[in-house]
PDB file of C-alpha atoms (C1' of nucleotides) in Angstrom:
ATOM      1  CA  UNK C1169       0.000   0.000   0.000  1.00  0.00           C
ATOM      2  CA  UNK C1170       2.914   2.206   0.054  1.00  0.00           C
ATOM      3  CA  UNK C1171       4.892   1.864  -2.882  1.00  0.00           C
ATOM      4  CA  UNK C1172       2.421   1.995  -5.756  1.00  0.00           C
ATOM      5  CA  UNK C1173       2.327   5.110  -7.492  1.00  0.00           C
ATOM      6  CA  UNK C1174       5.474   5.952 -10.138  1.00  0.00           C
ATOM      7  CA  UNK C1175       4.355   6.347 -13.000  1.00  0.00           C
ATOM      8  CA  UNK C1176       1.860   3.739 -14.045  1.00  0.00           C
ATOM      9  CA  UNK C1177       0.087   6.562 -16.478  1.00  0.00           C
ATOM     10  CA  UNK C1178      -2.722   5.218 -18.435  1.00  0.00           C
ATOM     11  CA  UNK C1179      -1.559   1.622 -18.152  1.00  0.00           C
ATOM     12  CA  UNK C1180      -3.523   0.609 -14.999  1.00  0.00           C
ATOM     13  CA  UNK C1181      -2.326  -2.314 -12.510  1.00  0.00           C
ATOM     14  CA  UNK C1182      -1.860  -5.587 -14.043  1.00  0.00           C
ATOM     15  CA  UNK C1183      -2.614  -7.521 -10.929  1.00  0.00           C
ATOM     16  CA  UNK C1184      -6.398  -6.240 -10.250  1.00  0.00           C
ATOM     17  CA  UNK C1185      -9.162  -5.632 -13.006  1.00  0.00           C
ATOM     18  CA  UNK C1186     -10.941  -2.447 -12.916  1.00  0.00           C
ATOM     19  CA  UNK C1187      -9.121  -1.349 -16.345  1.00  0.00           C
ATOM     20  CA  UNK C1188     -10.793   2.382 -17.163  1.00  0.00           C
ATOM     21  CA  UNK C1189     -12.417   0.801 -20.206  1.00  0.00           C
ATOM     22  CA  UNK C1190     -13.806  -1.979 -17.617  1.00  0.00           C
ATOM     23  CA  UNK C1191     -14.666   0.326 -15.040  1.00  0.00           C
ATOM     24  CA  UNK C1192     -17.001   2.167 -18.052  1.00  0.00           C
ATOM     25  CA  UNK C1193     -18.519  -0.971 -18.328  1.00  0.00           C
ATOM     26  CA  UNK C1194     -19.750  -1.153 -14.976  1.00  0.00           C
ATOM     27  CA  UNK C1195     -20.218   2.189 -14.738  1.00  0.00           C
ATOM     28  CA  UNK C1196     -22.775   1.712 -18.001  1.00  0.00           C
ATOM     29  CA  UNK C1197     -24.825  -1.295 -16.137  1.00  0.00           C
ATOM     30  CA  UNK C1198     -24.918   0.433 -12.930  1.00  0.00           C
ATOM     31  CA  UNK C1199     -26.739   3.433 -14.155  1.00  0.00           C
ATOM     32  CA  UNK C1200     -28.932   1.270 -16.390  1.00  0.00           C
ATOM     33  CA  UNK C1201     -29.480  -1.579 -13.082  1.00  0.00           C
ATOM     34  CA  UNK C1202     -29.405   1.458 -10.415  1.00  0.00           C
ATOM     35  CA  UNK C1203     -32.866   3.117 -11.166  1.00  0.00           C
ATOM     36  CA  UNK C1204     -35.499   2.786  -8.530  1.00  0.00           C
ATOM     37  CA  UNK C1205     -36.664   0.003  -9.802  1.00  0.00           C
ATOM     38  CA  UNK C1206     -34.839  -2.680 -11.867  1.00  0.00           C
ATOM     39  CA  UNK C1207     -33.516  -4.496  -9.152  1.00  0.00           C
ATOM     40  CA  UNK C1208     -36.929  -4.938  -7.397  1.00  0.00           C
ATOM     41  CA  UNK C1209     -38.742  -6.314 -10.442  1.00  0.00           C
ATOM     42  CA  UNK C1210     -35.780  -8.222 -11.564  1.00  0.00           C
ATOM     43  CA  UNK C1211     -35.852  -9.656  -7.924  1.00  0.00           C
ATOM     44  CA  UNK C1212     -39.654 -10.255  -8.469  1.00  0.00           C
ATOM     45  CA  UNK C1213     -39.449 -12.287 -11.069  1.00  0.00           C
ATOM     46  CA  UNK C1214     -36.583 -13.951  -9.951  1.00  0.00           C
ATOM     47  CA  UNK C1215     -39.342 -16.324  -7.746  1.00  0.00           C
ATOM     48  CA  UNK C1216     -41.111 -16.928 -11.352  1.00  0.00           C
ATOM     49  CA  UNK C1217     -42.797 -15.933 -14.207  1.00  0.00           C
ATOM     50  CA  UNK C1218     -45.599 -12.974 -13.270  1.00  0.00           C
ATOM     51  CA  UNK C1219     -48.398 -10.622 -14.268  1.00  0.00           C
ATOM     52  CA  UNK C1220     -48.332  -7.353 -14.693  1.00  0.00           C
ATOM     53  CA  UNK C1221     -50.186  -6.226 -11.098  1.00  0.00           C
ATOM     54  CA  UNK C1222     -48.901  -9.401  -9.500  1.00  0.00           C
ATOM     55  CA  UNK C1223     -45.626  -7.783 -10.115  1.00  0.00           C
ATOM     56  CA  UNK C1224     -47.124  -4.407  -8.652  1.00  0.00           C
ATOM     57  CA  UNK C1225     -48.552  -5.799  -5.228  1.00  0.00           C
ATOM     58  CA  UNK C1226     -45.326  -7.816  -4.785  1.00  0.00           C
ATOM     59  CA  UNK C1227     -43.294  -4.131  -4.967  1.00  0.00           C
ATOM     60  CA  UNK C1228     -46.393  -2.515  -3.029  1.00  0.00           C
ATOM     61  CA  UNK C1229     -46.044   1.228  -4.332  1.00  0.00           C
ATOM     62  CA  UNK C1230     -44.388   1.653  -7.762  1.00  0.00           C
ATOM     63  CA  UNK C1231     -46.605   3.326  -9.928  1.00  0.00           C
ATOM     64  CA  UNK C1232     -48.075   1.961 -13.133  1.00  0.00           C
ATOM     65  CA  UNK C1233     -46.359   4.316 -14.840  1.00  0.00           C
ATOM     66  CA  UNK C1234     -42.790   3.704 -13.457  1.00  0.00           C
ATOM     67  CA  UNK C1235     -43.441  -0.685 -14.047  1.00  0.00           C
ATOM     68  CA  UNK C1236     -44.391  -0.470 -17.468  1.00  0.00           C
ATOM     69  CA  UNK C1237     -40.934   2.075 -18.302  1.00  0.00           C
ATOM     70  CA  UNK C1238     -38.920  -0.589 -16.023  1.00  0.00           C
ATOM     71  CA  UNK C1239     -40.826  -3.603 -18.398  1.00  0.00           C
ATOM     72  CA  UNK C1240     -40.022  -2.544 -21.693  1.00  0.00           C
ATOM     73  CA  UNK C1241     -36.587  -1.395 -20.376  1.00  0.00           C
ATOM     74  CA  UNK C1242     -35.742  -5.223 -19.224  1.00  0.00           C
ATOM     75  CA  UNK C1243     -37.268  -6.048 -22.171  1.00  0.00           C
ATOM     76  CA  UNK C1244     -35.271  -4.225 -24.579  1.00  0.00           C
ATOM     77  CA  UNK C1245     -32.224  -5.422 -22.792  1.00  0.00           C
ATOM     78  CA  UNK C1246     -33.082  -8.942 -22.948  1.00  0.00           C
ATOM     79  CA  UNK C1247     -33.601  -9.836 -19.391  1.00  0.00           C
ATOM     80  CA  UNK C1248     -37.003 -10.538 -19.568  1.00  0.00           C
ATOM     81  CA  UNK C1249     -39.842 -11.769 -22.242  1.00  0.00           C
ATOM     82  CA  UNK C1250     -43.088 -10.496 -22.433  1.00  0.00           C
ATOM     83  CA  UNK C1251     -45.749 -12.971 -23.108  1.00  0.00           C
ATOM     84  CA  UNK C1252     -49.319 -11.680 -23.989  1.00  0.00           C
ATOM     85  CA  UNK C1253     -52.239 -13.774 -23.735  1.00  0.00           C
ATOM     86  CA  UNK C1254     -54.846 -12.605 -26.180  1.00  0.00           C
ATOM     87  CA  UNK C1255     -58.064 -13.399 -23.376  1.00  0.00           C
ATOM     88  CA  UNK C1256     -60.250 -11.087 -22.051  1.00  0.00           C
ATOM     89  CA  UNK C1257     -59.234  -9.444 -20.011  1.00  0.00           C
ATOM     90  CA  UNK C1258     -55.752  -9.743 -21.070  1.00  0.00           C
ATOM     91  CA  UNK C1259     -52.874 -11.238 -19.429  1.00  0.00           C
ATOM     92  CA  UNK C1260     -49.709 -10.423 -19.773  1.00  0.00           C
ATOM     93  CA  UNK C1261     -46.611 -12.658 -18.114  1.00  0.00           C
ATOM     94  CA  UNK C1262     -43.297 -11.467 -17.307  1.00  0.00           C
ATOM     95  CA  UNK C1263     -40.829 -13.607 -17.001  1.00  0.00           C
ATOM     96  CA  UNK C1264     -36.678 -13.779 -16.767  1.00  0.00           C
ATOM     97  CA  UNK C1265     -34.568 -14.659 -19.602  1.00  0.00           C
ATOM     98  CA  UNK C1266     -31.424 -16.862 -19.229  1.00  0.00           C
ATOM     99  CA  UNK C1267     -29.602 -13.437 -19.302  1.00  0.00           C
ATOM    100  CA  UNK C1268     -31.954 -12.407 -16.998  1.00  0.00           C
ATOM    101  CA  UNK C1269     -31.776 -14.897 -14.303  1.00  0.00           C
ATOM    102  CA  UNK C1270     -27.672 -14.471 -14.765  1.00  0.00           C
ATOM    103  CA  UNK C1271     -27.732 -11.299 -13.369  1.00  0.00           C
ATOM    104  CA  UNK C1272     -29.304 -12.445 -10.427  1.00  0.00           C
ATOM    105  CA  UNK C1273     -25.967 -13.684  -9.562  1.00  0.00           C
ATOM    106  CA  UNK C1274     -23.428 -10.677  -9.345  1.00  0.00           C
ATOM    107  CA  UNK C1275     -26.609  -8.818  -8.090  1.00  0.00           C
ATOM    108  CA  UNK C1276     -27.105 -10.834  -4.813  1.00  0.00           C
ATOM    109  CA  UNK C1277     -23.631 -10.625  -4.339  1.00  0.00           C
ATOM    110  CA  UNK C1278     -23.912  -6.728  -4.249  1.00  0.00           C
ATOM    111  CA  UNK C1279     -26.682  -7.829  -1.455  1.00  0.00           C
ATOM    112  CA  UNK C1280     -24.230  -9.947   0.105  1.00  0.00           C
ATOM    113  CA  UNK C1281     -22.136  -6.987   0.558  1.00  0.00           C
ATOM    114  CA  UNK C1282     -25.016  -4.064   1.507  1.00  0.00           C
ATOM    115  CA  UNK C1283     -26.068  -6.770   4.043  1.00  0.00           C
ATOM    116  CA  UNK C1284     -22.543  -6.803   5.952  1.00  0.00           C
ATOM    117  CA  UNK C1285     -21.636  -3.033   5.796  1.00  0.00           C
ATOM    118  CA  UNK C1286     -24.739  -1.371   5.131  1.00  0.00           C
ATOM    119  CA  UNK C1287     -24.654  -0.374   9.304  1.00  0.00           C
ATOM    120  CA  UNK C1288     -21.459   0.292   8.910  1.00  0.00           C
ATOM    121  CA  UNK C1289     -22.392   3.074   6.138  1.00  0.00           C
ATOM    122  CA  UNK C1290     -25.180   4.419   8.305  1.00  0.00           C
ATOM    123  CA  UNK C1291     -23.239   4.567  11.236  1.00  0.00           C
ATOM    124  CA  UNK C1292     -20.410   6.714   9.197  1.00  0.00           C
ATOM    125  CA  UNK C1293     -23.040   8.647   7.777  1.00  0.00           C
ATOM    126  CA  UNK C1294     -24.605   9.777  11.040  1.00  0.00           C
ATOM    127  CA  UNK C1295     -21.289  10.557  12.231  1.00  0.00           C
ATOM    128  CA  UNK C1296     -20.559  12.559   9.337  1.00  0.00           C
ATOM    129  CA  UNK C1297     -23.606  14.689   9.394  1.00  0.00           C
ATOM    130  CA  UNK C1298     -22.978  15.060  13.315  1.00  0.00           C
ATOM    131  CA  UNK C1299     -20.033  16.793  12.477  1.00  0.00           C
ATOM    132  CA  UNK C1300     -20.528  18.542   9.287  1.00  0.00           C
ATOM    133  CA  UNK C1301     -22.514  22.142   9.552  1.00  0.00           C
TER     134      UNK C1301
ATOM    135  CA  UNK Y1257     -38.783 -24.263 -13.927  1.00  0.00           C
ATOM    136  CA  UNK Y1258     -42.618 -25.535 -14.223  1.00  0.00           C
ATOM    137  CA  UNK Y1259     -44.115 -26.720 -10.412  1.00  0.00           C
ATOM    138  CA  UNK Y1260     -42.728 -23.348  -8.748  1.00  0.00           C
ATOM    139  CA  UNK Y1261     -45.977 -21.009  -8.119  1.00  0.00           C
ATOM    140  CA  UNK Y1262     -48.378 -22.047  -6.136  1.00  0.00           C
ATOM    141  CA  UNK Y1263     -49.108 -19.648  -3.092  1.00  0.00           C
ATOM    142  CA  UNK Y1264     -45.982 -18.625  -2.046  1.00  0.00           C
ATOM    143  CA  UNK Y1265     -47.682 -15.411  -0.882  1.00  0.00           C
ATOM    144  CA  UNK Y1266     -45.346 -12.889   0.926  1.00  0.00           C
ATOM    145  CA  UNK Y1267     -42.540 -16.115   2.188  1.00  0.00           C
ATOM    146  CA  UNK Y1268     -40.249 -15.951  -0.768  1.00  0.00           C
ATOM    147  CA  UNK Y1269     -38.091 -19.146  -1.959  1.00  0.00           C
ATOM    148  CA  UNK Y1270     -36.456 -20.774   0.675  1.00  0.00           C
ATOM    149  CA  UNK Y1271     -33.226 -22.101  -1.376  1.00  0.00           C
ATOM    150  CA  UNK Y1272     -32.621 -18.490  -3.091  1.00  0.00           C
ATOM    151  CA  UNK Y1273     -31.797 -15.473  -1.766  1.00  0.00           C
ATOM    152  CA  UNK Y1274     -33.476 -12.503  -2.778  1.00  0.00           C
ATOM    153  CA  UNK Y1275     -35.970 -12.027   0.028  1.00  0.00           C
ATOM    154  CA  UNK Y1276     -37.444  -8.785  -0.727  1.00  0.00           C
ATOM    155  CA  UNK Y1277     -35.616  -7.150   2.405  1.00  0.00           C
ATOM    156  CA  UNK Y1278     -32.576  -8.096   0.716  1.00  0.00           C
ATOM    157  CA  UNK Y1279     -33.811  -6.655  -2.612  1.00  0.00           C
ATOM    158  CA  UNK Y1280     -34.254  -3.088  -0.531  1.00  0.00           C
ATOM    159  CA  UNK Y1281     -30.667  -3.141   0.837  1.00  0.00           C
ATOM    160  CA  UNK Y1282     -29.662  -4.214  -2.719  1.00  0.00           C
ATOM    161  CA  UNK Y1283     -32.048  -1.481  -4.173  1.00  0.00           C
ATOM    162  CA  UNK Y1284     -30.586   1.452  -2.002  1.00  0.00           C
ATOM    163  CA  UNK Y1285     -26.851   0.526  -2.498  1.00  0.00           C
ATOM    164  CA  UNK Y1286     -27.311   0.085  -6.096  1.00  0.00           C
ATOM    165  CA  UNK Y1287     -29.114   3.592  -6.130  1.00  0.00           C
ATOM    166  CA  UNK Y1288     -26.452   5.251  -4.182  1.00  0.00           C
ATOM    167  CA  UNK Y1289     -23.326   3.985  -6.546  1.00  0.00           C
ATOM    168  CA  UNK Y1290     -25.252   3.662  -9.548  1.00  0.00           C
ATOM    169  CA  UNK Y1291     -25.030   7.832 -10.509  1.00  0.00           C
ATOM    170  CA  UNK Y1292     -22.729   8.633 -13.271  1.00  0.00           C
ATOM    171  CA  UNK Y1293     -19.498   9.148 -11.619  1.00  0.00           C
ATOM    172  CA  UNK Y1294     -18.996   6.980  -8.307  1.00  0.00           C
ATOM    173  CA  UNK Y1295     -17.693   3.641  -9.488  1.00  0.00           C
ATOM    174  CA  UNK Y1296     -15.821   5.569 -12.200  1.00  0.00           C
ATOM    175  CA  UNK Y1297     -14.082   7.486  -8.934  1.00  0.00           C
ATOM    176  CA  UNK Y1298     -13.868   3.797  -6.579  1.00  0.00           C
ATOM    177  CA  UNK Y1299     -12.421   2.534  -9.723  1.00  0.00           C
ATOM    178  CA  UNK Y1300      -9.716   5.380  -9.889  1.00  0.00           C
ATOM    179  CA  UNK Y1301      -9.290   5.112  -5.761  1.00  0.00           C
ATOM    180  CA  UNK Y1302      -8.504   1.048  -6.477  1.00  0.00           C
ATOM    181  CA  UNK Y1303      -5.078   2.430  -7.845  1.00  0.00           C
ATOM    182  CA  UNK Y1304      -3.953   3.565  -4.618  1.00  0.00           C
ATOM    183  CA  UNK Y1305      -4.400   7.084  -2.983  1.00  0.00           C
ATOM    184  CA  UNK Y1306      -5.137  10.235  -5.329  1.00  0.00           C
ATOM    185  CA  UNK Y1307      -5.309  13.890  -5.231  1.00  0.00           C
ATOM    186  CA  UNK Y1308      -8.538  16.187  -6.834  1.00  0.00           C
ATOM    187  CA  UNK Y1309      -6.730  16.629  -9.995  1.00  0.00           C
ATOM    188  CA  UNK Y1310      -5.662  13.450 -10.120  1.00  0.00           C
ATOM    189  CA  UNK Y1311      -8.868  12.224  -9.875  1.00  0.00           C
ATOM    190  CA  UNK Y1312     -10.238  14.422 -12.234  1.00  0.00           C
ATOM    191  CA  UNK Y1313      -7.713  14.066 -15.453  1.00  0.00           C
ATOM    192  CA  UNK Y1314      -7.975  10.066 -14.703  1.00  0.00           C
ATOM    193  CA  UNK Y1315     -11.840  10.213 -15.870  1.00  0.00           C
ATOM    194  CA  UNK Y1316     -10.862  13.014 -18.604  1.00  0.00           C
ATOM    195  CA  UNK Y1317     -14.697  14.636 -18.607  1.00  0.00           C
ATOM    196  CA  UNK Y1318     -15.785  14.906 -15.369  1.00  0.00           C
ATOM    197  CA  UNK Y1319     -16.983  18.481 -13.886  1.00  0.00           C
ATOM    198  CA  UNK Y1320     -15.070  19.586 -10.678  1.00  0.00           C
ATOM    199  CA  UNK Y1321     -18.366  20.437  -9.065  1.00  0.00           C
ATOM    200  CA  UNK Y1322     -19.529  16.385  -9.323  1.00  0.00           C
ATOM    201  CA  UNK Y1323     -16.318  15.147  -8.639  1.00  0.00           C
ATOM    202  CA  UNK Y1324     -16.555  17.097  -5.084  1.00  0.00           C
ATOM    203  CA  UNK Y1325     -19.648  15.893  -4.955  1.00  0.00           C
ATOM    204  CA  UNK Y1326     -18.670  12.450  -5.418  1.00  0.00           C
ATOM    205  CA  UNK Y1327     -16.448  12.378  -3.535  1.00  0.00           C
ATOM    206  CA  UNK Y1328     -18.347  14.423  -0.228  1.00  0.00           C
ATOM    207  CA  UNK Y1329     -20.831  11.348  -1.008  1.00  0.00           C
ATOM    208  CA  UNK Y1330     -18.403   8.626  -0.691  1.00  0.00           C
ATOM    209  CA  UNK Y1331     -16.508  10.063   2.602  1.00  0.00           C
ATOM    210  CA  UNK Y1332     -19.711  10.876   3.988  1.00  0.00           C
ATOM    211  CA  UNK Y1333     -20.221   6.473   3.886  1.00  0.00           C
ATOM    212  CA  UNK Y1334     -17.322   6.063   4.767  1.00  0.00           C
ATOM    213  CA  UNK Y1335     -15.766   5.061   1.578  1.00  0.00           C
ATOM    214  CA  UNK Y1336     -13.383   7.557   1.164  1.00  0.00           C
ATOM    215  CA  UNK Y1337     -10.654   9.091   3.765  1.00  0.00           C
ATOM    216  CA  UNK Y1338     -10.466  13.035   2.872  1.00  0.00           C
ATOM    217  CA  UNK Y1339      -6.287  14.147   3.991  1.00  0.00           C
ATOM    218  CA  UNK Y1340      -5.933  17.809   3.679  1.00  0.00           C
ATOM    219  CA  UNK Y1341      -2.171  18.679   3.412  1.00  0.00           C
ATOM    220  CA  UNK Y1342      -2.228  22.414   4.651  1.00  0.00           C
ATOM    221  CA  UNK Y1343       0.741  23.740   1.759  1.00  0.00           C
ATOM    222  CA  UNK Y1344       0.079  25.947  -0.586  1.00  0.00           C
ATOM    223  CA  UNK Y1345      -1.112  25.578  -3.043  1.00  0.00           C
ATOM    224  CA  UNK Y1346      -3.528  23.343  -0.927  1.00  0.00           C
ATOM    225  CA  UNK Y1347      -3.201  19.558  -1.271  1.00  0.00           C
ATOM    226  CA  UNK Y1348      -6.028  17.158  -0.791  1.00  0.00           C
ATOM    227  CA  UNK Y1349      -5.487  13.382  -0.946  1.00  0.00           C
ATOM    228  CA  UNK Y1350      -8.374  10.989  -1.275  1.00  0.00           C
ATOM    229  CA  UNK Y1351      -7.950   7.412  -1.017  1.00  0.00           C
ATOM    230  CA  UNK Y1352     -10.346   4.148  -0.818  1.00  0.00           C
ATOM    231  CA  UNK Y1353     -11.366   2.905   3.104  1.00  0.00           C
ATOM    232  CA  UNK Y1354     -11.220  -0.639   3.943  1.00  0.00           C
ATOM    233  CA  UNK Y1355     -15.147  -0.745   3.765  1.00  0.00           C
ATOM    234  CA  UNK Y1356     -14.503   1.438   0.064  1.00  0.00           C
ATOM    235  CA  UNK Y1357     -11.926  -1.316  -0.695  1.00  0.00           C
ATOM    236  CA  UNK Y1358     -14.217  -4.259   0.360  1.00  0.00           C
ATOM    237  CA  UNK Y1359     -16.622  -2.651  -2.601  1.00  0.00           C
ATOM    238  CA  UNK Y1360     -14.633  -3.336  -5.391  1.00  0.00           C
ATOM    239  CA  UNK Y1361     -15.044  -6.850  -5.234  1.00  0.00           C
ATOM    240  CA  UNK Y1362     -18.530  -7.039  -5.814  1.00  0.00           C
ATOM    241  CA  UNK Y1363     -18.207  -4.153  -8.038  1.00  0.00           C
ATOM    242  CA  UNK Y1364     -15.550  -6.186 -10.420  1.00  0.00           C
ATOM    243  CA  UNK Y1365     -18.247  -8.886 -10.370  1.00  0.00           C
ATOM    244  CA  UNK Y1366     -20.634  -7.257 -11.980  1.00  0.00           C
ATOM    245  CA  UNK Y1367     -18.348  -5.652 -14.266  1.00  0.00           C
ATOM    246  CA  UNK Y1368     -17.492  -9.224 -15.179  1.00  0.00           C
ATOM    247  CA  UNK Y1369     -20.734  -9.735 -16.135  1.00  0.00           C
ATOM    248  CA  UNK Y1370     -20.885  -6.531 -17.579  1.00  0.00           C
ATOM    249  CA  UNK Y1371     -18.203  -7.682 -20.147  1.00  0.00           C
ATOM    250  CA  UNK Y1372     -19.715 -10.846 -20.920  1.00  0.00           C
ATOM    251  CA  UNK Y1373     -23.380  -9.911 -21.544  1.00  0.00           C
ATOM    252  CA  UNK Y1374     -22.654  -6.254 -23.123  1.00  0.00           C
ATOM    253  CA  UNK Y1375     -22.617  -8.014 -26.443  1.00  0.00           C
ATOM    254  CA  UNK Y1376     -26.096  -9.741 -25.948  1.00  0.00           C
ATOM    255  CA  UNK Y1377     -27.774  -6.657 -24.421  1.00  0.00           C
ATOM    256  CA  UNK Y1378     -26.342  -4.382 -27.079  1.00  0.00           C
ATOM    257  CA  UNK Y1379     -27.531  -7.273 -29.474  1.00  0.00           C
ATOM    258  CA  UNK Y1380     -31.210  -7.236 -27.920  1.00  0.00           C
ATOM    259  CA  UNK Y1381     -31.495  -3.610 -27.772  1.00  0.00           C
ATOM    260  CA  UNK Y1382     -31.039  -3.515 -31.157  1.00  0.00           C
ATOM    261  CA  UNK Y1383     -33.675  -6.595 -32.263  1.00  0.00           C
ATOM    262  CA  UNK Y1384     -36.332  -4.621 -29.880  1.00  0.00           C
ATOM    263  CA  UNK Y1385     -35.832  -1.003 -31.508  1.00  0.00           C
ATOM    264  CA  UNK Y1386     -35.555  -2.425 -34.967  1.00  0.00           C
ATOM    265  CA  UNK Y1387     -39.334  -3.749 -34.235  1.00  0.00           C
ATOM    266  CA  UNK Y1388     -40.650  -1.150 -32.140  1.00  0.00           C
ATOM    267  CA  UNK Y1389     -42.050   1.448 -34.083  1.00  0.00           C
TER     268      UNK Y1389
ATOM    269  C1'  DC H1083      -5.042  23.599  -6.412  1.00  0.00           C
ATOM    270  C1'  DT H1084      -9.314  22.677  -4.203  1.00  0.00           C
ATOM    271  C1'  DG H1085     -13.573  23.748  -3.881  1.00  0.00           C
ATOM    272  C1'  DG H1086     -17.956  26.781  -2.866  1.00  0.00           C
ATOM    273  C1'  DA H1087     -22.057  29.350  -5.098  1.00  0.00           C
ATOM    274  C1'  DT H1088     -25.288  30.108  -8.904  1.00  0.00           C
ATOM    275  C1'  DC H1089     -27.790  29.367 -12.806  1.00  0.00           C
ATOM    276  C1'  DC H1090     -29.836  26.400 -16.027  1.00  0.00           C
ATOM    277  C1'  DA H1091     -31.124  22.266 -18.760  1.00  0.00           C
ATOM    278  C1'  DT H1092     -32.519  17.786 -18.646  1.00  0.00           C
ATOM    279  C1'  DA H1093     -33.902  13.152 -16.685  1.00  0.00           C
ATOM    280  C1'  DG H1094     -36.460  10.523 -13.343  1.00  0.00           C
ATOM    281  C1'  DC H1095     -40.464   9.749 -11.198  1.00  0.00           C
ATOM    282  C1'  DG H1096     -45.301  10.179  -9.239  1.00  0.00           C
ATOM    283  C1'  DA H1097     -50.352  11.377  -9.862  1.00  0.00           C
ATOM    284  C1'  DT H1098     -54.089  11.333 -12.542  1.00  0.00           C
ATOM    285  C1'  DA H1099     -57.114  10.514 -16.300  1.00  0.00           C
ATOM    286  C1'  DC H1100     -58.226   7.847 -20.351  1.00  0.00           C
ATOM    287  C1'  DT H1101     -58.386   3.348 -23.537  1.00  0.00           C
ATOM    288  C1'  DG H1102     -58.779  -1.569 -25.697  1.00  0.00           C
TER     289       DG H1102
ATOM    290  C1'  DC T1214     -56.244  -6.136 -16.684  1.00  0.00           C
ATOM    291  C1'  DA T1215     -52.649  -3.860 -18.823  1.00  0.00           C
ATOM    292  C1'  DG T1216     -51.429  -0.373 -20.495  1.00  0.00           C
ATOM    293  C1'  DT T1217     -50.909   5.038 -22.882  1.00  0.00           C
ATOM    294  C1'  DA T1218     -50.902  10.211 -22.386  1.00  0.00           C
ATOM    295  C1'  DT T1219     -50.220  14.303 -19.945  1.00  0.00           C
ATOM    296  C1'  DC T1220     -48.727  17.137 -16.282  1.00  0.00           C
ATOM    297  C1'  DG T1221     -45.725  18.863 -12.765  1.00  0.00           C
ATOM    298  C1'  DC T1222     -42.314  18.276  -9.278  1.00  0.00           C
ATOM    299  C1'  DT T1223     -37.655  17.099  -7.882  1.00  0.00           C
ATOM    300  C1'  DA T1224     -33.090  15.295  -8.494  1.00  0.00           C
ATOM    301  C1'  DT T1225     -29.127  15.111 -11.260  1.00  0.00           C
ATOM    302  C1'  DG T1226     -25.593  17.124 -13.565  1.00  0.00           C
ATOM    303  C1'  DG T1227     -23.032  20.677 -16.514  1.00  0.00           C
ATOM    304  C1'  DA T1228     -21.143  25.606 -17.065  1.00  0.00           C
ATOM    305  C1'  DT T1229     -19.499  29.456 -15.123  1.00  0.00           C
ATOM    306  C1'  DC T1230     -17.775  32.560 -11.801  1.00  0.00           C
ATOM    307  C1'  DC T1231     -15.652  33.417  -7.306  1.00  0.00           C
ATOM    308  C1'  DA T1232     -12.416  32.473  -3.115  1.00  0.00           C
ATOM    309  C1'  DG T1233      -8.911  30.625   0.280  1.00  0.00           C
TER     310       DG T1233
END
DNA sequence: CTGGATCCATAGCGATACTG
DNA sequence: CAGTATCGCTATGGATCCAG
């Protein structure tokens, strides 16, 4: 931890990985995975296919609005598949793609992680804002 | 796959582990790091301890007012140690806590999986906006 | 060099009303 | 039931100017 910075310029450290064109890469999914709600439907449908308001109780206060954006945006990406049943009323299932259900993976070990140190954070927080003015 | 919905009500799967408190904690880290500009600024940190400018020239396009901000955001978790040198011209190093250290590794997961999927979401994106009209 | 203060444009999100 | 359309608020972030 002490001798580590010469002169390693734009070449980055071979030993770790967070290469700048990596680091964009996470930096890309974060921002497209870090909305308010990704995470929660993604985790919603992790237990299954579901409907459209099943999805909605199971998150208990997303609006309509803010599911169907978050839908078509997993959609797009190809994490989940939209599957329309032409009754009446209509039915529409939700379900996680194989690329879909791989996220899962990296994502619960972010939980994994906001488990342990999350009171850690909030205790650094409060002290922070006990001192700050 | 198929036998896995039959009233699981509010109890969640048992063998996974995305309970939906988990999927908050998840939820609010993922919100906090997933602006434009903190894993870009971890990602820096990972290289060892660096000053503003440093900082700064190492993501090439960042604004000095969200790079302070950043970086007020990640001391204020605890993230971050903030080491004023009083010379002048001032001197202000920033460097990665144990806790800020302890990120990266779930952070480089997901970039993993950022760099293996990229292709296939870039791929789907483009099927889905080719069709939608 | 490090940052605070302002101003401004845009993106994210919620509330509500309407439709097949 | 599963959306679409519209509105308005707030948060996010960039540009610019000022200061220790």
């Amino acid at each position: 931890m002490t001798a580590q910075r010469k002169q390693e310029g734009t070449k980055s450290i071979p030993g770790t990985l967070h290469v700048p064109e990596e680091c964009r890469q996470v930096s890309e999914v974060l921002q497209r995975i870090g909305d308010k709600w990704t995470v929660l439907v993604v985790g919603e449908l992790g237990g299954g296919p579901r409907r459209f308001n099943e999805i909605r109780r199971g998150l208990g206060s997303i609006s309509q609005r803010m599911l169907t954006l978050t839908l078509r945006g997993l959609e797009r990406d190809g994490l989940v598949t939209r599957t329309v049943f032409p009754t009446v009323p209509p039915r529409v299932d939700y379900e996680l793609t194989k690329l879909g259900r791989s996220l899962l993976d990296p994502v619960n070990q972010l939980g994994s992680w906001a488990r342990q140190n999350q009171p850690a954070i909030r205790q650094a927080r409060e002290k922070f804002d006990a001192v700050a003015r």
